[in-house]
mmCIF file of C-alpha atoms and ligand atoms in Angstrom:
data_model
loop_
_atom_site.group_PDB
_atom_site.id
_atom_site.type_symbol
_atom_site.label_atom_id
_atom_site.label_comp_id
_atom_site.label_asym_id
_atom_site.label_seq_id
_atom_site.Cartn_x
_atom_site.Cartn_y
_atom_site.Cartn_z
ATOM 1 C CA UNK A 12 87.894 123.372 90.383
ATOM 2 C CA UNK A 13 90.994 122.031 88.695
ATOM 3 C CA UNK A 14 90.909 119.068 91.027
ATOM 4 C CA UNK A 15 87.312 118.422 90.048
ATOM 5 C CA UNK A 16 88.154 118.559 86.348
ATOM 6 C CA UNK A 17 90.949 116.026 86.672
ATOM 7 C CA UNK A 18 88.773 113.739 88.754
ATOM 8 C CA UNK A 19 86.067 113.850 86.134
ATOM 9 C CA UNK A 20 88.506 113.036 83.351
ATOM 10 C CA UNK A 21 89.893 110.132 85.338
ATOM 11 C CA UNK A 22 86.499 108.688 86.122
ATOM 12 C CA UNK A 23 85.384 109.128 82.539
ATOM 13 C CA UNK A 24 88.509 107.287 81.461
ATOM 14 C CA UNK A 25 87.736 104.366 83.701
ATOM 15 C CA UNK A 26 84.109 104.310 82.641
ATOM 16 C CA UNK A 27 85.045 104.397 78.972
ATOM 17 C CA UNK A 28 87.188 101.321 79.425
ATOM 18 C CA UNK A 29 83.909 99.456 79.572
ATOM 19 C CA UNK A 30 83.128 100.405 76.017
ATOM 20 C CA UNK A 31 86.438 100.204 74.321
ATOM 21 C CA UNK A 32 89.287 97.978 73.375
ATOM 22 C CA UNK A 33 92.862 98.072 72.210
ATOM 23 C CA UNK A 34 95.297 95.861 70.459
ATOM 24 C CA UNK A 35 98.699 95.602 72.068
ATOM 25 C CA UNK A 36 100.819 93.143 70.173
ATOM 26 C CA UNK A 37 104.358 93.783 71.322
ATOM 27 C CA UNK A 38 107.691 91.986 71.265
ATOM 28 C CA UNK A 39 107.185 88.437 70.248
ATOM 29 C CA UNK A 40 108.922 85.185 70.801
ATOM 30 C CA UNK A 41 107.061 82.225 69.537
ATOM 31 C CA UNK A 42 106.126 79.138 71.413
ATOM 32 C CA UNK A 43 105.046 75.755 70.244
ATOM 33 C CA UNK A 44 101.621 74.235 70.582
ATOM 34 C CA UNK A 45 99.390 75.941 68.011
ATOM 35 C CA UNK A 46 96.131 74.150 67.435
ATOM 36 C CA UNK A 47 95.138 72.860 64.036
ATOM 37 C CA UNK A 48 92.847 75.852 63.577
ATOM 38 C CA UNK A 49 89.088 76.116 63.704
ATOM 39 C CA UNK A 50 86.232 77.755 61.859
ATOM 40 C CA UNK A 51 84.379 81.020 62.287
ATOM 41 C CA UNK A 52 81.310 80.444 64.427
ATOM 42 C CA UNK A 53 83.122 78.025 66.758
ATOM 43 C CA UNK A 54 82.404 78.310 70.469
ATOM 44 C CA UNK A 55 84.915 79.985 72.769
ATOM 45 C CA UNK A 56 84.366 79.341 76.480
ATOM 46 C CA UNK A 57 85.289 81.978 79.051
ATOM 47 C CA UNK A 58 85.152 80.878 82.695
ATOM 48 C CA UNK A 59 85.599 83.782 85.100
ATOM 49 C CA UNK A 60 85.801 83.755 88.906
ATOM 50 C CA UNK A 61 83.340 85.478 91.201
ATOM 51 C CA UNK A 62 83.181 89.261 90.890
ATOM 52 C CA UNK A 63 85.726 90.245 93.557
ATOM 53 C CA UNK A 64 86.682 93.398 91.680
ATOM 54 C CA UNK A 65 85.312 95.564 88.901
ATOM 55 C CA UNK A 66 87.814 94.264 86.363
ATOM 56 C CA UNK A 67 86.143 90.836 86.331
ATOM 57 C CA UNK A 68 82.746 92.364 85.586
ATOM 58 C CA UNK A 69 84.219 94.413 82.770
ATOM 59 C CA UNK A 70 86.152 91.442 81.373
ATOM 60 C CA UNK A 71 82.942 89.435 80.975
ATOM 61 C CA UNK A 72 81.298 92.181 78.907
ATOM 62 C CA UNK A 73 84.377 92.742 76.786
ATOM 63 C CA UNK A 74 84.767 89.019 76.074
ATOM 64 C CA UNK A 75 81.097 88.770 75.008
ATOM 65 C CA UNK A 76 81.493 91.696 72.598
ATOM 66 C CA UNK A 77 85.027 90.988 71.399
ATOM 67 C CA UNK A 78 84.540 87.273 70.725
ATOM 68 C CA UNK A 79 81.331 87.955 68.791
ATOM 69 C CA UNK A 80 83.074 90.675 66.753
ATOM 70 C CA UNK A 81 85.905 88.267 65.981
ATOM 71 C CA UNK A 82 83.325 85.907 64.446
ATOM 72 C CA UNK A 83 83.013 83.282 67.172
ATOM 73 C CA UNK A 84 80.327 82.293 69.634
ATOM 74 C CA UNK A 85 81.044 83.372 73.210
ATOM 75 C CA UNK A 86 80.050 81.231 76.188
ATOM 76 C CA UNK A 87 80.944 83.434 79.179
ATOM 77 C CA UNK A 88 80.275 82.070 82.670
ATOM 78 C CA UNK A 89 80.989 83.396 86.145
ATOM 79 C CA UNK A 90 81.464 81.239 89.163
ATOM 80 C CA UNK A 91 78.911 82.290 91.795
ATOM 81 C CA UNK A 92 80.111 83.652 95.117
ATOM 82 C CA UNK A 93 79.364 80.366 96.891
ATOM 83 C CA UNK A 94 80.584 76.918 95.813
ATOM 84 C CA UNK A 95 82.834 78.802 93.461
ATOM 85 C CA UNK A 96 85.447 76.152 92.865
ATOM 86 C CA UNK A 97 83.101 73.285 92.058
ATOM 87 C CA UNK A 98 80.855 75.545 89.986
ATOM 88 C CA UNK A 99 83.822 76.692 87.921
ATOM 89 C CA UNK A 100 84.956 73.091 87.486
ATOM 90 C CA UNK A 101 81.450 72.200 86.228
ATOM 91 C CA UNK A 102 81.386 75.181 83.877
ATOM 92 C CA UNK A 103 84.692 74.185 82.285
ATOM 93 C CA UNK A 104 83.502 70.600 81.908
ATOM 94 C CA UNK A 105 80.321 71.775 80.262
ATOM 95 C CA UNK A 106 82.238 74.054 77.860
ATOM 96 C CA UNK A 107 84.368 71.049 76.906
ATOM 97 C CA UNK A 108 81.299 68.868 76.358
ATOM 98 C CA UNK A 109 79.760 71.546 74.157
ATOM 99 C CA UNK A 110 82.866 71.480 71.947
ATOM 100 C CA UNK A 111 84.531 74.810 72.793
ATOM 101 C CA UNK A 112 87.671 75.259 70.701
ATOM 102 C CA UNK A 113 89.360 77.527 73.218
ATOM 103 C CA UNK A 114 88.611 77.823 76.931
ATOM 104 C CA UNK A 115 89.790 81.022 78.602
ATOM 105 C CA UNK A 116 89.956 80.689 82.380
ATOM 106 C CA UNK A 117 90.213 83.332 85.092
ATOM 107 C CA UNK A 118 90.734 80.745 87.806
ATOM 108 C CA UNK A 119 88.912 80.929 91.095
ATOM 109 C CA UNK A 120 91.452 78.526 92.548
ATOM 110 C CA UNK A 121 94.310 77.887 90.155
ATOM 111 C CA UNK A 122 95.375 74.724 91.964
ATOM 112 C CA UNK A 123 92.068 72.907 91.547
ATOM 113 C CA UNK A 124 91.413 72.805 87.816
ATOM 114 C CA UNK A 125 93.854 70.071 86.755
ATOM 115 C CA UNK A 126 91.389 67.372 85.753
ATOM 116 C CA UNK A 127 89.023 69.797 83.991
ATOM 117 C CA UNK A 128 91.739 71.342 81.820
ATOM 118 C CA UNK A 129 93.151 67.910 81.104
ATOM 119 C CA UNK A 130 89.735 66.791 79.832
ATOM 120 C CA UNK A 131 89.412 69.998 77.799
ATOM 121 C CA UNK A 132 92.778 69.337 76.213
ATOM 122 C CA UNK A 133 91.979 65.726 75.405
ATOM 123 C CA UNK A 134 88.833 66.947 73.666
ATOM 124 C CA UNK A 135 90.984 69.222 71.473
ATOM 125 C CA UNK A 136 90.423 72.603 73.147
ATOM 126 C CA UNK A 137 93.264 75.053 73.792
ATOM 127 C CA UNK A 138 93.391 76.417 77.328
ATOM 128 C CA UNK A 139 94.367 80.032 78.053
ATOM 129 C CA UNK A 140 94.893 81.121 81.660
ATOM 130 C CA UNK A 141 93.609 84.691 81.920
ATOM 131 C CA UNK A 142 95.017 87.066 84.574
ATOM 132 C CA UNK A 143 95.556 84.192 87.051
ATOM 133 C CA UNK A 144 97.834 81.239 86.319
ATOM 134 C CA UNK A 145 96.526 77.644 86.471
ATOM 135 C CA UNK A 146 98.915 75.575 88.560
ATOM 136 C CA UNK A 147 100.388 72.061 88.452
ATOM 137 C CA UNK A 148 99.099 70.969 85.067
ATOM 138 C CA UNK A 149 100.750 70.524 81.694
ATOM 139 C CA UNK A 150 97.403 71.172 80.009
ATOM 140 C CA UNK A 151 97.441 74.970 80.167
ATOM 141 C CA UNK A 152 98.672 76.236 76.797
ATOM 142 C CA UNK A 153 99.071 79.979 77.314
ATOM 143 C CA UNK A 154 98.938 82.609 80.027
ATOM 144 C CA UNK A 155 98.017 86.246 79.441
ATOM 145 C CA UNK A 156 98.276 88.757 82.289
ATOM 146 C CA UNK A 157 99.690 92.021 83.542
ATOM 147 C CA UNK A 158 103.125 91.539 85.066
ATOM 148 C CA UNK A 159 102.016 90.557 88.564
ATOM 149 C CA UNK A 160 105.393 90.790 90.256
ATOM 150 C CA UNK A 161 105.878 94.250 88.799
ATOM 151 C CA UNK A 162 102.456 95.225 90.229
ATOM 152 C CA UNK A 163 103.755 94.300 93.702
ATOM 153 C CA UNK A 164 107.018 96.174 93.166
ATOM 154 C CA UNK A 165 105.120 99.312 92.128
ATOM 155 C CA UNK A 166 102.888 99.025 95.210
ATOM 156 C CA UNK A 167 105.886 98.595 97.547
ATOM 157 C CA UNK A 168 107.689 101.562 96.002
ATOM 158 C CA UNK A 169 104.532 103.721 96.112
ATOM 159 C CA UNK A 170 104.138 102.972 99.818
ATOM 160 C CA UNK A 171 107.702 104.119 100.500
ATOM 161 C CA UNK A 172 107.527 107.199 98.274
ATOM 162 C CA UNK A 173 104.130 108.226 99.602
ATOM 163 C CA UNK A 174 105.201 107.998 103.255
ATOM 164 C CA UNK A 175 108.365 109.988 102.555
ATOM 165 C CA UNK A 176 106.292 112.764 100.988
ATOM 166 C CA UNK A 177 103.505 112.740 103.584
ATOM 167 C CA UNK A 178 105.667 112.433 106.697
ATOM 168 C CA UNK A 179 108.741 114.503 105.759
ATOM 169 C CA UNK A 180 110.066 114.599 109.322
ATOM 170 C CA UNK A 181 109.768 110.888 110.065
ATOM 171 C CA UNK A 182 112.917 108.789 110.147
ATOM 172 C CA UNK A 183 111.041 105.516 110.542
ATOM 173 C CA UNK A 184 107.533 104.487 109.515
ATOM 174 C CA UNK A 185 104.860 102.275 111.097
ATOM 175 C CA UNK A 186 103.114 100.092 108.532
ATOM 176 C CA UNK A 187 100.816 97.086 108.151
ATOM 177 C CA UNK A 188 100.714 94.576 105.299
ATOM 178 C CA UNK A 189 97.779 92.964 103.497
ATOM 179 C CA UNK A 190 97.828 90.333 100.752
ATOM 180 C CA UNK A 191 95.145 88.753 98.565
ATOM 181 C CA UNK A 192 93.239 85.498 98.776
ATOM 182 C CA UNK A 193 95.373 82.403 99.229
ATOM 183 C CA UNK A 194 93.444 80.487 96.530
ATOM 184 C CA UNK A 195 94.498 83.075 93.908
ATOM 185 C CA UNK A 196 97.862 82.271 92.316
ATOM 186 C CA UNK A 197 98.456 86.015 91.851
ATOM 187 C CA UNK A 198 98.310 86.830 95.556
ATOM 188 C CA UNK A 199 101.775 85.486 96.471
ATOM 189 C CA UNK A 200 103.276 87.042 93.339
ATOM 190 C CA UNK A 201 101.955 90.526 94.206
ATOM 191 C CA UNK A 202 103.226 90.077 97.759
ATOM 192 C CA UNK A 203 106.623 88.839 96.603
ATOM 193 C CA UNK A 204 107.033 91.899 94.369
ATOM 194 C CA UNK A 205 106.092 94.274 97.182
ATOM 195 C CA UNK A 206 108.340 92.554 99.723
ATOM 196 C CA UNK A 207 111.266 92.764 97.306
ATOM 197 C CA UNK A 208 111.075 96.523 97.913
ATOM 198 C CA UNK A 209 109.874 96.556 101.541
ATOM 199 C CA UNK A 210 111.855 93.731 103.181
ATOM 200 C CA UNK A 211 115.259 95.491 102.999
ATOM 201 C CA UNK A 212 113.664 98.537 104.647
ATOM 202 C CA UNK A 213 112.127 96.349 107.357
ATOM 203 C CA UNK A 214 115.527 94.746 107.873
ATOM 204 C CA UNK A 215 117.343 98.076 108.234
ATOM 205 C CA UNK A 216 114.706 99.441 110.655
ATOM 206 C CA UNK A 217 113.252 102.129 108.342
ATOM 207 C CA UNK A 218 109.926 100.296 108.347
ATOM 208 C CA UNK A 219 108.271 98.791 111.386
ATOM 209 C CA UNK A 220 105.378 96.370 110.952
ATOM 210 C CA UNK A 221 103.956 97.148 114.379
ATOM 211 C CA UNK A 222 101.753 94.031 114.577
ATOM 212 C CA UNK A 223 104.717 91.844 113.592
ATOM 213 C CA UNK A 224 102.513 90.189 110.942
ATOM 214 C CA UNK A 225 104.740 89.865 107.884
ATOM 215 C CA UNK A 226 104.050 86.298 106.804
ATOM 216 C CA UNK A 227 101.695 85.866 103.840
ATOM 217 C CA UNK A 228 99.563 83.476 105.900
ATOM 218 C CA UNK A 229 98.986 86.251 108.445
ATOM 219 C CA UNK A 230 98.410 88.987 105.873
ATOM 220 C CA UNK A 231 96.063 87.044 103.537
ATOM 221 C CA UNK A 232 92.506 88.221 102.837
ATOM 222 C CA UNK A 233 90.245 85.213 102.282
ATOM 223 C CA UNK A 234 88.156 85.481 99.110
ATOM 224 C CA UNK A 235 89.509 88.989 98.431
ATOM 225 C CA UNK A 236 86.540 90.116 100.538
ATOM 226 C CA UNK A 237 86.398 93.715 101.741
ATOM 227 C CA UNK A 238 84.771 92.684 105.003
ATOM 228 C CA UNK A 239 87.689 90.410 105.868
ATOM 229 C CA UNK A 240 90.220 93.191 105.306
ATOM 230 C CA UNK A 241 88.158 95.643 107.329
ATOM 231 C CA UNK A 242 87.830 93.236 110.255
ATOM 232 C CA UNK A 243 91.553 92.486 110.236
ATOM 233 C CA UNK A 244 92.410 96.199 110.107
ATOM 234 C CA UNK A 245 90.023 96.891 113.016
ATOM 235 C CA UNK A 246 91.803 94.205 115.044
ATOM 236 C CA UNK A 247 95.280 95.435 114.117
ATOM 237 C CA UNK A 248 94.424 99.010 115.086
ATOM 238 C CA UNK A 249 92.808 98.052 118.385
ATOM 239 C CA UNK A 250 95.738 95.856 119.371
ATOM 240 C CA UNK A 251 98.683 97.941 118.158
ATOM 241 C CA UNK A 252 97.773 101.572 117.537
ATOM 242 C CA UNK A 253 96.141 102.799 120.710
ATOM 243 C CA UNK A 254 97.077 106.205 122.112
ATOM 244 C CA UNK A 255 99.520 108.240 120.105
ATOM 245 C CA UNK A 256 101.013 105.428 118.004
ATOM 246 C CA UNK A 257 100.940 106.701 114.432
ATOM 247 C CA UNK A 258 100.065 104.517 111.440
ATOM 248 C CA UNK A 259 102.034 105.796 108.450
ATOM 249 C CA UNK A 260 100.980 103.396 105.737
ATOM 250 C CA UNK A 261 99.309 100.166 104.662
ATOM 251 C CA UNK A 262 100.213 97.878 101.770
ATOM 252 C CA UNK A 263 96.856 96.975 100.217
ATOM 253 C CA UNK A 264 96.915 94.613 97.227
ATOM 254 C CA UNK A 265 93.838 96.080 95.506
ATOM 255 C CA UNK A 266 91.330 98.923 95.512
ATOM 256 C CA UNK A 267 88.405 96.985 97.001
ATOM 257 C CA UNK A 268 90.523 96.116 100.037
ATOM 258 C CA UNK A 269 92.061 99.605 100.167
ATOM 259 C CA UNK A 270 88.617 101.144 100.608
ATOM 260 C CA UNK A 271 87.786 98.691 103.406
ATOM 261 C CA UNK A 272 91.088 99.471 105.138
ATOM 262 C CA UNK A 273 90.421 103.221 104.769
ATOM 263 C CA UNK A 274 86.978 102.786 106.380
ATOM 264 C CA UNK A 275 88.546 101.024 109.346
ATOM 265 C CA UNK A 276 91.288 103.642 109.748
ATOM 266 C CA UNK A 277 88.715 106.416 109.604
ATOM 267 C CA UNK A 278 86.500 104.745 112.233
ATOM 268 C CA UNK A 279 89.500 104.482 114.556
ATOM 269 C CA UNK A 280 90.392 108.144 113.987
ATOM 270 C CA UNK A 281 93.826 107.175 112.706
ATOM 271 C CA UNK A 282 93.436 109.273 109.552
ATOM 272 C CA UNK A 283 94.217 112.401 111.583
ATOM 273 C CA UNK A 284 96.247 114.560 111.634
ATOM 274 C CA UNK A 285 97.780 112.981 108.514
ATOM 275 C CA UNK A 286 96.083 110.409 106.291
ATOM 276 C CA UNK A 287 98.205 107.216 106.148
ATOM 277 C CA UNK A 288 99.452 106.096 102.719
ATOM 278 C CA UNK A 289 97.312 103.263 101.314
ATOM 279 C CA UNK A 290 98.153 101.479 98.056
ATOM 280 C CA UNK A 291 95.766 99.696 95.695
ATOM 281 C CA UNK A 292 95.296 98.098 92.290
ATOM 282 C CA UNK A 293 92.685 97.977 89.479
ATOM 283 C CA UNK A 294 91.727 101.655 88.979
ATOM 284 C CA UNK A 295 88.234 101.019 90.310
ATOM 285 C CA UNK A 296 85.759 103.845 89.733
ATOM 286 C CA UNK A 297 85.102 104.218 93.483
ATOM 287 C CA UNK A 298 88.813 104.602 94.250
ATOM 288 C CA UNK A 299 89.682 107.256 91.656
ATOM 289 C CA UNK A 300 88.020 110.134 93.574
ATOM 290 C CA UNK A 301 89.784 108.925 96.739
ATOM 291 C CA UNK A 302 93.093 109.073 94.913
ATOM 292 C CA UNK A 303 92.407 112.559 93.603
ATOM 293 C CA UNK A 304 91.745 113.729 97.169
ATOM 294 C CA UNK A 305 94.678 111.807 98.659
ATOM 295 C CA UNK A 306 92.557 109.485 100.815
ATOM 296 C CA UNK A 307 93.926 106.488 98.883
ATOM 297 C CA UNK A 308 97.478 107.165 97.754
ATOM 298 C CA UNK A 309 97.853 104.963 94.685
ATOM 299 C CA UNK A 310 96.340 102.381 92.397
ATOM 300 C CA UNK A 311 97.562 100.402 89.399
ATOM 301 C CA UNK A 312 96.286 100.916 85.873
ATOM 302 C CA UNK A 313 95.819 97.428 84.377
ATOM 303 C CA UNK A 314 93.501 98.270 81.504
ATOM 304 C CA UNK A 315 91.133 95.313 81.179
ATOM 305 C CA UNK A 316 90.408 96.173 77.547
ATOM 306 C CA UNK A 317 94.027 95.555 76.618
ATOM 307 C CA UNK A 318 94.150 92.244 78.444
ATOM 308 C CA UNK A 319 90.964 91.027 76.789
ATOM 309 C CA UNK A 320 92.205 92.279 73.404
ATOM 310 C CA UNK A 321 95.444 90.342 73.823
ATOM 311 C CA UNK A 322 93.504 87.201 74.696
ATOM 312 C CA UNK A 323 91.285 87.616 71.639
ATOM 313 C CA UNK A 324 94.394 88.084 69.480
ATOM 314 C CA UNK A 325 95.578 84.693 70.809
ATOM 315 C CA UNK A 326 92.209 83.108 70.007
ATOM 316 C CA UNK A 327 92.337 84.451 66.457
ATOM 317 C CA UNK A 328 95.848 83.092 65.965
ATOM 318 C CA UNK A 329 94.741 79.689 67.236
ATOM 319 C CA UNK A 330 91.756 79.765 64.863
ATOM 320 C CA UNK A 331 94.106 80.476 61.978
ATOM 321 C CA UNK A 332 96.345 77.572 63.000
ATOM 322 C CA UNK A 333 99.118 80.001 64.009
ATOM 323 C CA UNK A 334 101.175 79.969 67.183
ATOM 324 C CA UNK A 335 100.107 82.938 69.336
ATOM 325 C CA UNK A 336 102.748 85.524 70.206
ATOM 326 C CA UNK A 337 104.208 85.368 73.693
ATOM 327 C CA UNK A 338 106.881 87.510 75.328
ATOM 328 C CA UNK A 339 107.738 85.876 78.642
ATOM 329 C CA UNK A 340 108.979 82.588 80.009
ATOM 330 C CA UNK A 341 108.810 83.780 83.624
ATOM 331 C CA UNK A 342 105.841 81.700 84.686
ATOM 332 C CA UNK A 343 106.434 78.115 85.733
ATOM 333 C CA UNK A 344 103.193 76.618 87.007
ATOM 334 C CA UNK A 345 104.936 73.863 88.955
ATOM 335 C CA UNK A 346 104.961 71.434 86.037
ATOM 336 C CA UNK A 347 105.995 73.525 83.039
ATOM 337 C CA UNK A 348 106.936 76.993 81.873
ATOM 338 C CA UNK A 349 103.687 78.345 80.450
ATOM 339 C CA UNK A 350 104.189 80.511 77.331
ATOM 340 C CA UNK A 351 103.048 83.912 78.546
ATOM 341 C CA UNK A 352 102.101 87.287 77.166
ATOM 342 C CA UNK A 353 102.706 89.927 79.844
ATOM 343 C CA UNK A 354 101.418 93.487 79.663
ATOM 344 C CA UNK A 355 103.057 96.296 81.670
ATOM 345 C CA UNK A 356 101.125 97.677 84.679
ATOM 346 C CA UNK A 357 101.318 101.392 85.475
ATOM 347 C CA UNK A 358 101.351 103.060 88.880
ATOM 348 C CA UNK A 359 98.755 105.819 89.277
ATOM 349 C CA UNK A 360 98.745 108.572 91.899
ATOM 350 C CA UNK A 361 96.937 111.883 91.739
ATOM 351 C CA UNK A 362 99.982 113.315 89.963
ATOM 352 C CA UNK A 363 99.615 111.191 86.821
ATOM 353 C CA UNK A 364 95.974 110.017 86.951
ATOM 354 C CA UNK A 365 94.681 112.265 84.179
ATOM 355 C CA UNK A 366 97.609 111.325 81.939
ATOM 356 C CA UNK A 367 97.368 107.606 82.687
ATOM 357 C CA UNK A 368 93.660 107.360 81.925
ATOM 358 C CA UNK A 369 93.568 109.688 78.953
ATOM 359 C CA UNK A 370 94.357 107.195 76.205
ATOM 360 C CA UNK A 371 91.140 105.303 76.044
ATOM 361 C CA UNK A 372 91.670 102.621 73.468
ATOM 362 C CA UNK A 373 89.382 102.183 70.485
ATOM 363 C CA UNK A 374 86.735 99.546 70.000
ATOM 364 C CA UNK A 375 87.960 98.896 66.447
ATOM 365 C CA UNK A 376 91.365 97.844 67.750
ATOM 366 C CA UNK A 377 89.758 95.214 69.950
ATOM 367 C CA UNK A 378 87.665 93.737 67.222
ATOM 368 C CA UNK A 379 89.563 94.032 63.945
HETATM 369 C C1 LIG B 565 93.631 90.285 89.980
HETATM 370 C C2 LIG B 565 93.453 91.642 90.613
HETATM 371 C C3 LIG B 565 92.186 91.671 91.465
HETATM 372 C C4 LIG B 565 92.103 90.462 92.394
HETATM 373 C C5 LIG B 565 90.759 90.358 93.090
HETATM 374 C C6 LIG B 565 93.606 89.239 91.053
HETATM 375 O O1 LIG B 565 93.858 87.976 90.553
HETATM 376 O O2 LIG B 565 94.846 90.249 89.246
HETATM 377 O O3 LIG B 565 93.390 92.621 89.600
HETATM 378 O O4 LIG B 565 92.162 92.824 92.237
HETATM 379 O O5 LIG B 565 92.311 89.272 91.654
HETATM 380 O O6 LIG B 565 89.725 90.232 92.199
#
């Protein structure tokens, strides 16, 4: 009963994120490059990738509402699941042609937008990279994201802690590693963070990657597609975990892939007698009940409302001719250090889920 109550609260929390917002202006260091300002009613373009996780769907809605509330005209576009890169390039070009004053981009492929953001810049638009960095161009003005490396560190630590708790008698643990899509600039950063924690334990023999696949090229999941993760997990299990070989845990970079990996493990009967520890990210509604019942061990709370609110705060500063607040110089996109505003991610397991999701931010904070 208690379990049910907590689950309900957690799901309600996630669902409410869709309707709410929050301002989170924190420590500030200023950066140069403020635009000359622009008027209420100006167009703000938002180019988002295909909908590979719930957070992208939510972001689109929140941008529509938040930009309108801030007094501007929102032009929100998603790249379709096919031809994504060229479609997103065309969308950015069209936003530029229509005179958008700011273009917010959740890049499908952060390495392929150089000429479009350069054209946007020449036309006088400011470019904000949202969640995913845009690489190898001087024409990205700001980056706003959750601390991606920290996300990976939290996932790596959760995998270790979870296996220790679930397999108290084990001295060593059998694991497999998954990473995100290689066209997403975040994927190597998540993996780097996780390997910072896991590599020393692989080196000292505490962890054994039974398949031997530890290179990001081997662990990548093209397009962040669930089916690709499930197929790879099926193959890994068939080749390496026959008979009594136990699988203790899997590093999964997000919830969509975690659920696919769980399906594969279940089909192979490797969830018995003890469910392996599977990590995740995004606090997706379908994963919260799995976390409350221990089927998925952890996720990461990266409240989309806060990220969108921070981006809208930047847009409002740019409109007022002010330099937006930033708090990190950690992100070099290959050509320059991009002034960045990082928000802190939070690890969620069933122990802190109710607490983590309880503070649903207010709509007023997003829009005032
Ligand atoms: C985001 C993750 C998301 C993944 C797949 C990443 O860039 O940061 O939150 O799970 O894309 O959509």
